[in-house]
mmCIF file of C-alpha atoms in Angstrom:
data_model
loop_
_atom_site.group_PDB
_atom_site.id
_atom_site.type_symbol
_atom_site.label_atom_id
_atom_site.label_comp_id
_atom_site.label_asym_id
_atom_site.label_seq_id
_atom_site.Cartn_x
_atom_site.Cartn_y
_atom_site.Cartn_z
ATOM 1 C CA UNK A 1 -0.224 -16.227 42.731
ATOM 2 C CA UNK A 2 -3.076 -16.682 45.002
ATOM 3 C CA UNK A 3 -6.594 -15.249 43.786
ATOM 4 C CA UNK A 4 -7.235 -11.650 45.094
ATOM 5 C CA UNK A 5 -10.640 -9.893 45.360
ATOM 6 C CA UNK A 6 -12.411 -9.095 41.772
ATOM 7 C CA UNK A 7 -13.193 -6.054 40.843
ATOM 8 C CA UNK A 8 -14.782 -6.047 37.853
ATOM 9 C CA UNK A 9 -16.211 -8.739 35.498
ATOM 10 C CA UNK A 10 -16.979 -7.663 31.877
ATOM 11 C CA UNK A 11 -18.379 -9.761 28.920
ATOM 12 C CA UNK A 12 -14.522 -10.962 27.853
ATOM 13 C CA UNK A 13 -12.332 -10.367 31.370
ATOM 14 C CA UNK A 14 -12.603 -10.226 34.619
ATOM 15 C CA UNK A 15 -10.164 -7.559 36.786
ATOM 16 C CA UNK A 16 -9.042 -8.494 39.912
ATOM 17 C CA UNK A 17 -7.202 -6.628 42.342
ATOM 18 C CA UNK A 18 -3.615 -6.607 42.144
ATOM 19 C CA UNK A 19 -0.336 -7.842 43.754
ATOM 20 C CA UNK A 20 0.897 -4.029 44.557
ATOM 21 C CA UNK A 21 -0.928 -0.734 44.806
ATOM 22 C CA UNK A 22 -1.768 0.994 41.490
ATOM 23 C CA UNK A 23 -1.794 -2.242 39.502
ATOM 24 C CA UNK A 24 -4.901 -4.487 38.314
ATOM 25 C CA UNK A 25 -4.762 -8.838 37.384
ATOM 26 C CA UNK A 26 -6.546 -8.899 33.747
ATOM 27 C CA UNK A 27 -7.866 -12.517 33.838
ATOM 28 C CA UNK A 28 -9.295 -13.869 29.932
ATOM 29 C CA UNK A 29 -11.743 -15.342 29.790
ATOM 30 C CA UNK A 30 -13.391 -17.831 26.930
ATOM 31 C CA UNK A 31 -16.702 -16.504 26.978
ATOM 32 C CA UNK A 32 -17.961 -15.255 23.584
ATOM 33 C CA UNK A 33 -20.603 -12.466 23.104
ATOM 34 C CA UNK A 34 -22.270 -10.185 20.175
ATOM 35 C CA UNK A 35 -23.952 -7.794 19.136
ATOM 36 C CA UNK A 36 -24.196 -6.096 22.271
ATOM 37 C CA UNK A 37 -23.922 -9.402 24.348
ATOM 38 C CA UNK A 38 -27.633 -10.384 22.365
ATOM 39 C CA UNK A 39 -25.697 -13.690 21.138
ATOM 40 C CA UNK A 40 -23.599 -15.785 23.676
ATOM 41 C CA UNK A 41 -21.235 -18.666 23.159
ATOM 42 C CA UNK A 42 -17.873 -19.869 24.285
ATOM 43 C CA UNK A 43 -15.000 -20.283 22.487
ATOM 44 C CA UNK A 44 -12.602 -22.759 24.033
ATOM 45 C CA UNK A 45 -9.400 -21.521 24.283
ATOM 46 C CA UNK A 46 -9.642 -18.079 23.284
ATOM 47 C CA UNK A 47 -8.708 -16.023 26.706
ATOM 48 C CA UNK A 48 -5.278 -18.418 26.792
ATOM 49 C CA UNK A 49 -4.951 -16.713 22.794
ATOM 50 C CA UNK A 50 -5.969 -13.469 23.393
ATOM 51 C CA UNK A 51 -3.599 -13.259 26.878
ATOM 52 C CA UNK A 52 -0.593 -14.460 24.876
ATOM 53 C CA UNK A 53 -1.631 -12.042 21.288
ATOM 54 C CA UNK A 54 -2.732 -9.021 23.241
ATOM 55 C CA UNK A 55 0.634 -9.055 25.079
ATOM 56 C CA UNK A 56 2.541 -9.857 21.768
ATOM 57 C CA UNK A 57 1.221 -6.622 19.995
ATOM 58 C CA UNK A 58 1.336 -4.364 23.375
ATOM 59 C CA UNK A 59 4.879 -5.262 23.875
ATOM 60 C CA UNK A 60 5.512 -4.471 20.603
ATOM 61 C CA UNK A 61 3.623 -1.112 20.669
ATOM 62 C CA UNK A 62 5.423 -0.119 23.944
ATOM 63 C CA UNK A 63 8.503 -0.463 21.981
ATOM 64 C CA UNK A 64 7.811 2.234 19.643
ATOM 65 C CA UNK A 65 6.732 4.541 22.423
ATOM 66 C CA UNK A 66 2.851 3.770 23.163
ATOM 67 C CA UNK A 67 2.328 4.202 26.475
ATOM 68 C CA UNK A 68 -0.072 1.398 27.750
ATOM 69 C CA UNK A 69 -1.391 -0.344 30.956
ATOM 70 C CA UNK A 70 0.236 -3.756 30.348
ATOM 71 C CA UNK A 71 3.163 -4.488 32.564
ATOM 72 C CA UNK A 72 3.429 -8.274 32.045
ATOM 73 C CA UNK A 73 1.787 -11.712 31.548
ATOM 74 C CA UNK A 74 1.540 -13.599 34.518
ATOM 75 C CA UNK A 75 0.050 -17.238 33.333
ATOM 76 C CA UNK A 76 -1.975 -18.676 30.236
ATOM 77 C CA UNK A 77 -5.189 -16.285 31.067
ATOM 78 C CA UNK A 78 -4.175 -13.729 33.251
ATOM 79 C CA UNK A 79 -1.725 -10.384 32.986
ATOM 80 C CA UNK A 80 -0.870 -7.804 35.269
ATOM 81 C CA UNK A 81 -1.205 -4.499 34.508
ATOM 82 C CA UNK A 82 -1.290 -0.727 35.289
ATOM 83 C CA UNK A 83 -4.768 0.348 37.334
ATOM 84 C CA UNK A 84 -6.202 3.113 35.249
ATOM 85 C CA UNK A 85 -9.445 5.506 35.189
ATOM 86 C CA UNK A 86 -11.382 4.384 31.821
ATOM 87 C CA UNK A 87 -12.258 6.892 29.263
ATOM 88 C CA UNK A 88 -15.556 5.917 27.985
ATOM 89 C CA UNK A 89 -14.883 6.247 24.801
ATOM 90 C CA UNK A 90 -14.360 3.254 22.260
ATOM 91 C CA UNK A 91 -12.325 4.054 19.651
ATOM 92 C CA UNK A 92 -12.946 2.391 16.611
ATOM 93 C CA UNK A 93 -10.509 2.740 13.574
ATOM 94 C CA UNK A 94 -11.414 1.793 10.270
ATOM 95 C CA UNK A 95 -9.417 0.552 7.053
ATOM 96 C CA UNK A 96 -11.429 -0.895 4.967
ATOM 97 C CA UNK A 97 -15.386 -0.845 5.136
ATOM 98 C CA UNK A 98 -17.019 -3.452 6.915
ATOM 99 C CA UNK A 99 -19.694 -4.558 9.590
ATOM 100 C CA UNK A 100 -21.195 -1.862 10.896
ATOM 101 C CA UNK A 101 -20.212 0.589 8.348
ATOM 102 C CA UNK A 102 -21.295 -0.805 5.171
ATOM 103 C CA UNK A 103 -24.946 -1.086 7.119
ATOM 104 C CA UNK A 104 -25.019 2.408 8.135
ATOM 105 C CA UNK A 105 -23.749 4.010 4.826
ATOM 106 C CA UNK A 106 -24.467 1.425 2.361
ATOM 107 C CA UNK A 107 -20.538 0.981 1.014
ATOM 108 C CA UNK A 108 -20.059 -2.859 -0.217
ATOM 109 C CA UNK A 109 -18.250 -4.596 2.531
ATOM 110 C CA UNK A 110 -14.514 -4.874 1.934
ATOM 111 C CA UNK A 111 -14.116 -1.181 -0.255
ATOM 112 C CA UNK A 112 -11.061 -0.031 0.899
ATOM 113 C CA UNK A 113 -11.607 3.315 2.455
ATOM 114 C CA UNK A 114 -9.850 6.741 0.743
ATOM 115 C CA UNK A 115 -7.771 6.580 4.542
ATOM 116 C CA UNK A 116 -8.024 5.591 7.856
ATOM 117 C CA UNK A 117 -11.781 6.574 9.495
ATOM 118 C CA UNK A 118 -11.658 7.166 13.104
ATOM 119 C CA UNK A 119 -14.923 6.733 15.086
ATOM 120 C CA UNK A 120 -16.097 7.235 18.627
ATOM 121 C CA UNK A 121 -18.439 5.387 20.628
ATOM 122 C CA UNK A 122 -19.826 6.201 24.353
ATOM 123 C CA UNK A 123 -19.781 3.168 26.371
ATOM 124 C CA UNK A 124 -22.327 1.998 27.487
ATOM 125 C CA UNK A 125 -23.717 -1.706 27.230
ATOM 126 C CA UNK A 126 -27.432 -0.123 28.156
ATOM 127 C CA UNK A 127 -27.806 2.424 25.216
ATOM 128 C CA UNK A 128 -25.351 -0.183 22.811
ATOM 129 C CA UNK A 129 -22.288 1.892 22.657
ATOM 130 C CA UNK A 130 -23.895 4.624 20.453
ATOM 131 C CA UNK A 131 -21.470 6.504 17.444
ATOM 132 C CA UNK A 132 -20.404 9.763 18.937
ATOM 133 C CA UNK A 133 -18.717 12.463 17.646
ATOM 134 C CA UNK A 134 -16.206 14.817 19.175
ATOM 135 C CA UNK A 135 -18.939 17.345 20.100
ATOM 136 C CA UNK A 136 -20.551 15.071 22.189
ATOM 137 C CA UNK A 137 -17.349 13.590 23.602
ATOM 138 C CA UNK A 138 -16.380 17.507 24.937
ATOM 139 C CA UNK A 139 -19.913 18.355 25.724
ATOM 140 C CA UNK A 140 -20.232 15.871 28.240
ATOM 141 C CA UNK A 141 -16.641 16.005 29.514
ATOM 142 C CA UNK A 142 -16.188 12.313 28.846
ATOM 143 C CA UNK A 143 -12.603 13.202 27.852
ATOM 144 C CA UNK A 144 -10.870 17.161 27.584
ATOM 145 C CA UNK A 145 -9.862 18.187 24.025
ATOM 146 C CA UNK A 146 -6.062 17.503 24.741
ATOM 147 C CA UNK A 147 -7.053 14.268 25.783
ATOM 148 C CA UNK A 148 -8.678 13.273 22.413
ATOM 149 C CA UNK A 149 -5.845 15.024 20.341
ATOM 150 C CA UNK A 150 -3.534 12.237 21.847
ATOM 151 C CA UNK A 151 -6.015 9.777 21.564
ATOM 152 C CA UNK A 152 -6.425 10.300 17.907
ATOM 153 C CA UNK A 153 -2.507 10.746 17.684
ATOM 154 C CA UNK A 154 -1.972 7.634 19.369
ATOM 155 C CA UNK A 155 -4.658 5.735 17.084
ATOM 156 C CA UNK A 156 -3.097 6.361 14.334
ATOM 157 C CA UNK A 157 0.438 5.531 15.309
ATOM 158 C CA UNK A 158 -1.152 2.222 16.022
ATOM 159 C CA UNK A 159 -2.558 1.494 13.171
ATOM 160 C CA UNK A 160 0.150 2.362 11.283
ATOM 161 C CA UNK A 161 1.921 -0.052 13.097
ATOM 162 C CA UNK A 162 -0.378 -2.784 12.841
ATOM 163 C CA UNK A 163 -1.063 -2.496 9.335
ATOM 164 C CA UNK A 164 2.329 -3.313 8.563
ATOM 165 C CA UNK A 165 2.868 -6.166 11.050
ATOM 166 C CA UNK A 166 -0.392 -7.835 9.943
ATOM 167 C CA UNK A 167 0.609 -7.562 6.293
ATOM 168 C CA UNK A 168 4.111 -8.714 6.986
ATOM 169 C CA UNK A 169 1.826 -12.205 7.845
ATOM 170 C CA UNK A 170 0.012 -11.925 5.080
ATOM 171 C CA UNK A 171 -3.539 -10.795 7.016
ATOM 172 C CA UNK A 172 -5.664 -7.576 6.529
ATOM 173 C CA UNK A 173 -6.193 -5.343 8.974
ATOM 174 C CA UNK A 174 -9.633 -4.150 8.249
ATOM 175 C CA UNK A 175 -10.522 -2.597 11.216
ATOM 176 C CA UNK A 176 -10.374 -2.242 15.338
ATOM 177 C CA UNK A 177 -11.445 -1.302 18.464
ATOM 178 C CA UNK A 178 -8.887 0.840 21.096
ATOM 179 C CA UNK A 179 -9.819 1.917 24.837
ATOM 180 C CA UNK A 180 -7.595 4.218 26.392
ATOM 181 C CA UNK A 181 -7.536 5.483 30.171
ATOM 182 C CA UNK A 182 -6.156 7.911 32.841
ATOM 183 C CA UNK A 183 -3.210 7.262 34.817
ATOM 184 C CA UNK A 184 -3.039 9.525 37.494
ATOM 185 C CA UNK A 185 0.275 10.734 39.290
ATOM 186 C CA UNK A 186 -1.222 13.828 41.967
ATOM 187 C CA UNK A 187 -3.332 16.141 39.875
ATOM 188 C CA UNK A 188 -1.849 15.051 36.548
ATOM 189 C CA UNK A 189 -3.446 12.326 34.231
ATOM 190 C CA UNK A 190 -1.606 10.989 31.394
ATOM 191 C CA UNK A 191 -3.913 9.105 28.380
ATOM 192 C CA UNK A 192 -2.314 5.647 27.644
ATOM 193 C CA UNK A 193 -3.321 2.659 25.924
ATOM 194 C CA UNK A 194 -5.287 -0.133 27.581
ATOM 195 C CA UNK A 195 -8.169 -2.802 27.763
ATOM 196 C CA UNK A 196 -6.705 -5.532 24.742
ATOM 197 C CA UNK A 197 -5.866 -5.592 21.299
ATOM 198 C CA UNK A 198 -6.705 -9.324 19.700
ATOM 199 C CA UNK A 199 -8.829 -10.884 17.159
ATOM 200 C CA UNK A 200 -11.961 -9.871 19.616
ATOM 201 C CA UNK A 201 -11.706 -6.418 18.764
ATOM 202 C CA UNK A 202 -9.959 -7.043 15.520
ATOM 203 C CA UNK A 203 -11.302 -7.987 12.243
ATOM 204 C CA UNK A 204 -8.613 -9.348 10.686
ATOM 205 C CA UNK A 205 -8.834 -11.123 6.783
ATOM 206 C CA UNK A 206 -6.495 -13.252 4.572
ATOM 207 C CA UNK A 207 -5.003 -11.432 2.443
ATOM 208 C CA UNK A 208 -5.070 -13.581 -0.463
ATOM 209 C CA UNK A 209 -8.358 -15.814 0.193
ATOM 210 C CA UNK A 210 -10.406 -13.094 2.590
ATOM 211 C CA UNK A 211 -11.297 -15.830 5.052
ATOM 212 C CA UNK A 212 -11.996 -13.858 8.329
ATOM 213 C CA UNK A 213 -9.682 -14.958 11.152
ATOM 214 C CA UNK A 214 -11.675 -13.210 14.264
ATOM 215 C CA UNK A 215 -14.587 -12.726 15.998
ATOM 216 C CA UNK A 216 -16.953 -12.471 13.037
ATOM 217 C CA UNK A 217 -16.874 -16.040 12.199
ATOM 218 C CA UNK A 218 -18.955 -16.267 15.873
ATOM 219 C CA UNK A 219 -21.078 -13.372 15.087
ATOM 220 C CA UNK A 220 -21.786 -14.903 11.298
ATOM 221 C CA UNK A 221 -22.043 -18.137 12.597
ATOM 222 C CA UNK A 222 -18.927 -19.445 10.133
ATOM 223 C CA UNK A 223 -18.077 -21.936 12.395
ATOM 224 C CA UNK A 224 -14.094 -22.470 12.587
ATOM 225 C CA UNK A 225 -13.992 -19.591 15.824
ATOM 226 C CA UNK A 226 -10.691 -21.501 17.853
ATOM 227 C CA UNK A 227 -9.107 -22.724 14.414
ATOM 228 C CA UNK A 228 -9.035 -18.638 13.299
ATOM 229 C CA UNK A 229 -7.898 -17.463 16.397
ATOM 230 C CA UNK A 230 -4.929 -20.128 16.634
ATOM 231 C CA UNK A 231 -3.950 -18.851 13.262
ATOM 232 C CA UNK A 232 -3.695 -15.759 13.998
ATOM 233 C CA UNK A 233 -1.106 -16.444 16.592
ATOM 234 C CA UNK A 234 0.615 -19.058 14.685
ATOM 235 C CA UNK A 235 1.179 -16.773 11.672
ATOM 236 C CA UNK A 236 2.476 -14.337 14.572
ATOM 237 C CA UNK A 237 5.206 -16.879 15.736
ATOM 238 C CA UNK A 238 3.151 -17.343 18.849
ATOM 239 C CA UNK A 239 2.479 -21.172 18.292
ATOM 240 C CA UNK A 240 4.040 -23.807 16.634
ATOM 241 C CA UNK A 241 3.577 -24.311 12.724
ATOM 242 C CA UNK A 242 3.509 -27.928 11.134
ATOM 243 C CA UNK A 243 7.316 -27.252 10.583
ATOM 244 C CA UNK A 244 7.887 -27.008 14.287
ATOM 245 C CA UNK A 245 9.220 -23.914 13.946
ATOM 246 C CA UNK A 246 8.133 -21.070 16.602
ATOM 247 C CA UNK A 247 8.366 -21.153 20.438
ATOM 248 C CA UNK A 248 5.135 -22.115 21.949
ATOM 249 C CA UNK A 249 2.568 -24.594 21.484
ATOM 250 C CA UNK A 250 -0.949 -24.534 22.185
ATOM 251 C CA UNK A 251 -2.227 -27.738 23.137
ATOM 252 C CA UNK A 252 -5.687 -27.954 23.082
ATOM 253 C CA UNK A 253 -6.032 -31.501 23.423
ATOM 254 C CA UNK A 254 -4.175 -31.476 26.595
ATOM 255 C CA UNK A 255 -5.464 -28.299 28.284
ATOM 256 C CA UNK A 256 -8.206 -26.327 27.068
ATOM 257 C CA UNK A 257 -5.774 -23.302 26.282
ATOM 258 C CA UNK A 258 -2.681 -24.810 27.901
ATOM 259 C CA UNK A 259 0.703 -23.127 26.401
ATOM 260 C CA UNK A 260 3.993 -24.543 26.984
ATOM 261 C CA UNK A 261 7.419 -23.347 25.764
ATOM 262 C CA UNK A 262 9.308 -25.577 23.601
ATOM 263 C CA UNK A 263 12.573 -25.271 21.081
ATOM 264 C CA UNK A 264 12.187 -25.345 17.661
ATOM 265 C CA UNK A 265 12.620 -28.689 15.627
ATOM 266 C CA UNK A 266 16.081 -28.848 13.886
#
């Protein structure tokens, strides 16, 4: 597919515009950033992972009735998907208590919360996506109040989902970001799910040894960023385990985030 005019070019992905009206080229991208893009670094590889995880787990939600933005993966790094209107509004959904949280309100990283916290943040790279609440969210008409009852419906119903696939691979969901948007049809908008879900804006642990398998091992400087994120999607079925059982490979040595399909071993 030939390379159409960008868009938009964000600290993880880069939007171009798409093949047919309505619909946007998600390209991933292996550039690394933290704390409010103060700490910058590349992981090799990781926008061929996230492409191939993010579609995994959207796929899956779509299946249980999430709407979302992705239509299909076109190549290793880039996707096609649904052109939406972004709510500005980062959804953050919390398990168990960790980064941010523990600063803020002094719990002991890794407390497993009395159920699932919801938070809201206005983005905004500028200010540092400040916390929010749902006052400020229908003060400012960043989203209506039906909009945020489905987003907080919707959140949930993801988690819930999550949680349980995770687990089934033996990893903790401990928390995540969501971004939802507006896709219009005439007057009418409808809220669906969109930007990416992958170990970016997932913190996702071991279950039995707690070693972090996402983006914090960049942030903590824990070394080990491209061997975490491979594991994730191995454990997923996305890449081939040292049985040479799955379908897909990731071949780093070949291609810096080269995937090719192959058949298990027998």
């Amino acid at each position: 597919m030939s390379r159409r005019r960008q868009i938009y070019e964000g600290k993880a992905k880069i939007l171009y515009e798409g093949p047919e009206p309505g619909t946007i080229i998600q390209y991933f991208k292996d550039d690394a950033t933290a704390f409010n893009a103060q700490k910058k670094g590349t992981i090799n590889g990781k926008g061929v992972i996230n492409n191939r995880i993010s579609e995994f787990v959207f796929t899956r939600l779509a299946q249980i009735g999430i709407p979302t933005h992705f239509l299909r993966r076109l190549n290793m790094r880039e996707q096609l998907v649904r052109q939406v209107e972004i709510i500005p509004i980062e959804v953050v959904v919390r398990n168990v208590a960790a980064g941010s949280l523990s600063k803020r309100l002094g719990i002991e990283e890794g407390e497993q919360l009395p159920h699932t916290l919801i938070e809201y943040c206005y983005k905004d790279d500028a200010l540092g996506d400040p916390l929010v609440g749902e006052e400020h969210i229908a003060c400012f008409g960043w989203a209506s109040n039906e909009e945020m009852q489905d987003i907080a419906s919707m959140a949930i119903r993801i988690n819930d989902f999550l949680v349980g696939m995770f687990a089934a691979i033996n990893i903790r969901l401990v928390d995540f970001k969501l971004e939802f948007g507006r896709m219009w049809d005439g007057d009418y908008a409808r809220v669906i799910l969109a930007d990416e879900i992958s170990p970016d804006g997932c913190r996702l642990w071991d279950m039995n040894t707690g070693e972090k398998l996402d983006k914090d091992r960049f942030r903590r400087d824990l070394g080990g960023e491209e061997e975490a994120y491979q594991e994730v999607a191995r454990r997923l079925g996305l890449l081939q385990n040292d049985d040479g059982s799955a379908g897909e490979v990731f071949d780093m040595s070949a291609h810096r985030g080269k995937l090719r399909n192959t058949k298990p071993k027998k």
